[in-house]
Every structure is written in structure tokens, then in C-alpha cells.
Coordinates of N, CA, C and O in Angstrom, one line a residue:
M137 N 0.6 -1.2 0.2 CA -0.5 0.4 0.4 C 1.2 1.3 0.1 O 1.6 1.1 0.4
S138 N 0.5 1.6 -0.2 CA 0.7 3.5 -0.3 C 0.1 4.5 -1.2 O -0.8 4.1 -0.9
C139 N 0.4 5.5 0.1 CA -0.9 6.6 0.5 C 0.2 8.4 0.5 O 0.8 7.9 0.5
V140 N -0.7 9.0 0.2 CA -0.7 9.9 0.9 C -1.9 10.3 2.1 O -3.3 10.5 2.2
K141 N -1.6 11.5 2.8 CA -1.7 11.9 4.1 C -2.3 13.3 3.4 O -0.8 13.8 3.9
D142 N -2.4 14.5 4.4 CA -2.3 15.7 4.3 C -2.3 15.3 6.4 O -2.8 14.9 6.8
A143 N -0.7 16.8 6.3 CA -0.7 16.1 7.8 C -0.7 17.6 8.6 O -1.0 16.5 9.6
A144 N -1.7 17.9 8.0 CA -3.0 18.4 8.7 C -3.8 18.0 9.9 O -4.7 18.6 10.9
T145 N -4.8 17.6 8.4 CA -5.6 17.2 9.0 C -5.8 15.6 9.3 O -6.8 14.6 10.0
K146 N -5.0 15.0 9.0 CA -4.5 13.8 9.4 C -5.2 12.7 8.2 O -5.3 11.6 8.1
E147 N -6.3 13.1 7.1 CA -6.8 12.5 6.2 C -6.2 11.9 5.5 O -5.3 12.4 4.3
I148 N -6.1 10.8 4.6 CA -6.0 9.8 3.4 C -6.0 10.3 2.0 O -7.3 10.8 1.8
V149 N -5.8 11.3 1.5 CA -5.5 12.2 0.9 C -6.2 11.2 -1.0 O -6.8 11.3 -1.5
T150 N -5.0 9.9 -0.8 CA -5.2 8.9 -1.8 C -4.3 7.9 -1.7 O -3.3 8.2 -1.1
Y151 N -4.6 6.5 -2.1 CA -3.6 5.3 -2.1 C -4.2 4.2 -3.3 O -4.9 4.7 -3.7
H152 N -2.6 3.3 -2.9 CA -3.2 2.8 -4.2 C -2.6 1.2 -3.8 O -1.4 1.5 -3.0
L153 N -2.8 0.1 -3.9 CA -2.4 -1.0 -3.4 C -1.9 -2.7 -4.1 O -2.7 -1.7 -5.8
S154 N -1.6 -3.0 -4.1 CA -0.6 -3.6 -5.0 C 0.0 -4.9 -4.2 O -0.2 -5.3 -2.8
T155 N 0.2 -5.4 -5.4 CA 0.8 -6.7 -4.9 C 2.3 -7.0 -4.9 O 3.2 -8.3 -4.5
S156 N 2.7 -5.9 -5.5 CA 4.0 -5.7 -6.3 C 4.0 -4.7 -5.4 O 3.7 -4.0 -5.6
L157 N 5.2 -4.6 -4.9 CA 5.9 -3.6 -4.5 C 7.1 -2.4 -5.6 O 8.1 -1.8 -5.4
D158 N 6.7 -2.8 -6.5 CA 7.5 -2.6 -8.6 C 7.0 -0.8 -7.1 O 6.4 -0.3 -7.1
M159 N 8.4 -0.2 -8.6 CA 7.7 1.3 -8.4 C 6.7 1.7 -8.9 O 5.8 2.6 -8.6
N160 N 5.9 0.8 -9.9 CA 5.1 1.0 -10.1 C 3.7 1.7 -9.2 O 3.0 2.3 -9.3
I161 N 3.3 1.1 -7.6 CA 2.6 1.8 -7.4 C 3.0 2.7 -6.2 O 2.0 3.7 -6.1
V162 N 4.5 3.7 -6.9 CA 4.3 5.0 -6.6 C 3.6 5.6 -7.3 O 3.1 6.7 -7.1
Y163 N 3.9 5.6 -8.5 CA 3.4 6.1 -10.0 C 2.3 6.5 -9.8 O 1.5 7.4 -10.0
E164 N 1.5 5.3 -9.4 CA 0.3 4.8 -9.6 C 0.0 5.8 -8.4 O -1.2 6.7 -9.0
T165 N 0.5 6.1 -7.4 CA 0.8 6.7 -6.2 C -0.2 8.5 -6.2 O -1.1 9.1 -6.3
L166 N 0.7 8.6 -7.7 CA 1.2 9.9 -7.8 C 0.2 10.0 -8.4 O -1.1 11.1 -8.6
N167 N -0.5 9.2 -9.9 CA -1.1 9.8 -10.4 C -2.8 10.2 -10.0 O -3.3 10.8 -10.3
K168 N -3.3 9.2 -9.1 CA -4.5 9.4 -8.2 C -4.2 11.1 -7.1 O -5.1 11.1 -7.5
L169 N -3.1 11.2 -7.1 CA -2.7 12.4 -6.3 C -3.3 13.7 -7.5 O -4.3 14.1 -6.4
R170 N -3.1 13.7 -7.7 CA -3.4 14.8 -9.1 C -4.6 14.5 -9.5 O -5.0 16.2 -9.7
Q171 N -5.7 13.5 -9.8 CA -6.7 13.3 -10.4 C -7.4 13.9 -8.4 O -8.4 14.8 -8.9
A172 N -7.2 13.1 -7.9 CA -7.2 13.6 -6.1 C -7.4 15.8 -6.3 O -8.6 15.7 -5.9
L173 N -7.1 15.7 -6.0 CA -7.1 17.3 -6.2 C -7.7 18.1 -7.2 O -6.7 19.6 -7.4
N174 N -7.0 17.7 -8.9 CA -7.0 18.6 -9.5 C -6.6 19.4 -9.8 O -6.2 20.0 -10.5
Q175 N -4.9 19.1 -9.8 CA -3.6 19.5 -9.6 C -3.4 21.2 -9.6 O -2.8 21.6 -9.2
E176 N -4.7 21.5 -7.6 CA -4.4 22.1 -7.3 C -3.5 21.9 -5.6 O -3.6 21.4 -5.4
F177 N -2.5 21.7 -6.5 CA -1.5 22.0 -5.3 C -0.7 22.7 -4.3 O -0.7 24.3 -5.3
H178 N -1.4 23.0 -3.5 CA -0.9 23.8 -1.7 C 0.3 24.5 -3.0 O 1.2 23.9 -2.4
P179 N 0.8 25.9 -3.1 CA 2.2 26.3 -2.8 C 3.5 25.7 -1.9 O 4.3 24.9 -2.5
S180 N 3.1 25.5 -0.2 CA 4.4 25.6 0.5 C 4.2 24.0 0.3 O 4.2 23.6 1.7
A181 N 3.1 22.8 -0.2 CA 2.6 22.0 0.0 C 4.2 20.7 -0.1 O 5.0 20.7 -0.8
I182 N 4.8 19.9 0.4 CA 5.4 18.8 1.2 C 5.6 17.7 0.9 O 4.1 17.1 1.6
L183 N 5.8 17.0 0.0 CA 5.6 15.0 -0.2 C 6.4 14.4 0.3 O 7.7 14.7 0.3
H184 N 6.4 14.0 1.9 CA 7.4 13.4 2.7 C 7.3 12.4 2.4 O 6.1 12.0 3.9
P185 N 8.1 11.5 2.0 CA 7.7 10.3 2.3 C 8.6 9.5 3.8 O 9.8 10.0 3.6
D186 N 7.9 8.2 3.9 CA 8.6 7.5 4.7 C 9.0 6.7 4.5 O 9.4 5.3 5.5
Q187 N 9.4 6.4 3.3 CA 10.2 4.8 3.9 C 11.1 5.5 2.4 O 11.4 6.7 2.7
G188 N 12.0 4.3 1.8 CA 13.2 4.6 0.9 C 13.3 4.6 0.1 O 12.6 5.3 -1.1
F189 N 13.7 3.4 -1.0 CA 14.4 3.1 -1.9 C 13.2 4.6 -3.2 O 13.8 4.0 -4.1
H190 N 11.5 3.7 -3.3 CA 11.2 4.0 -4.5 C 11.2 5.4 -4.6 O 10.2 6.6 -5.2
Y191 N 11.1 6.7 -3.2 CA 11.1 8.1 -3.4 C 12.2 8.4 -4.1 O 12.6 9.2 -4.3
I192 N 13.8 7.7 -3.5 CA 15.0 8.3 -4.4 C 15.1 8.4 -5.8 O 15.8 9.3 -6.0
P193 N 14.9 7.4 -6.9 CA 14.7 7.2 -8.5 C 14.8 8.7 -8.8 O 13.6 9.2 -8.6
P194 N 15.5 9.2 -10.0 CA 15.1 10.5 -10.3 C 13.9 10.7 -11.7 O 13.5 11.8 -11.4
L195 N 13.1 9.2 -11.7 CA 12.5 9.4 -12.7 C 11.0 10.3 -11.7 O 9.8 10.4 -12.4
F196 N 11.0 9.5 -10.3 CA 10.5 10.1 -9.1 C 10.1 11.0 -9.5 O 9.5 11.6 -8.6
Q197 N 11.4 11.7 -8.7 CA 11.9 12.7 -8.8 C 10.9 14.4 -9.6 O 10.7 14.6 -9.1
N198 N 11.7 13.3 -10.8 CA 10.5 13.7 -11.6 C 9.2 14.1 -12.0 O 8.7 15.2 -12.5
K199 N 8.5 12.5 -11.6 CA 7.3 13.3 -11.5 C 6.3 13.9 -10.8 O 5.9 14.5 -10.7
V200 N 7.3 13.9 -9.2 CA 6.9 15.0 -8.4 C 7.1 16.7 -8.8 O 5.9 17.6 -8.3
K201 N 8.3 16.8 -9.6 CA 8.7 18.2 -9.8 C 6.9 18.6 -10.8 O 6.5 18.9 -10.6
E202 N 7.0 17.2 -11.7 CA 5.4 18.0 -12.6 C 4.5 18.2 -11.0 O 3.9 18.8 -12.4
L203 N 4.2 17.5 -10.5 CA 2.4 17.6 -9.9 C 3.0 19.5 -9.4 O 1.8 19.6 -9.1
G204 N 4.4 20.1 -9.6 CA 3.8 21.7 -8.6 C 4.1 21.6 -7.5 O 4.3 22.3 -6.9

């Protein structure tokens, strides 16, 4: 399971379930986040992962930057 939680409200904004821990789990979570927020991200929003290797690759970093 990969999820995004609003730190202020503690609400789960979006999540993705998978039987695999490959990189698609985080990419799908980002896609769902984009849809859930209609690409309206707060300018000071921070995406802070609590896990390791999924969030380090340059492709993931670039996808986060594309979200704004």
C-alpha cells in the first residue's frame, strides 16, 4: 500500500494497493493524487515519504516536480 496523507487534517488523500512493491506502486499513487486534487497543489505543499528506495529514483523526483 502506498498512500498520501494530509499532515494537517490526518486525512488520507489518496492511496494505491498492489501485490507488488515495484516502482509502479508509487507512480500510480502520484497519478491518483493528481486526479484527487485536480492538480491544485498548495504552493508550500511538501511530499515527505517515510520509506526509502521508492522515493529516490530520478524518475520519481521528476514526476513530483511535474505535479508542482
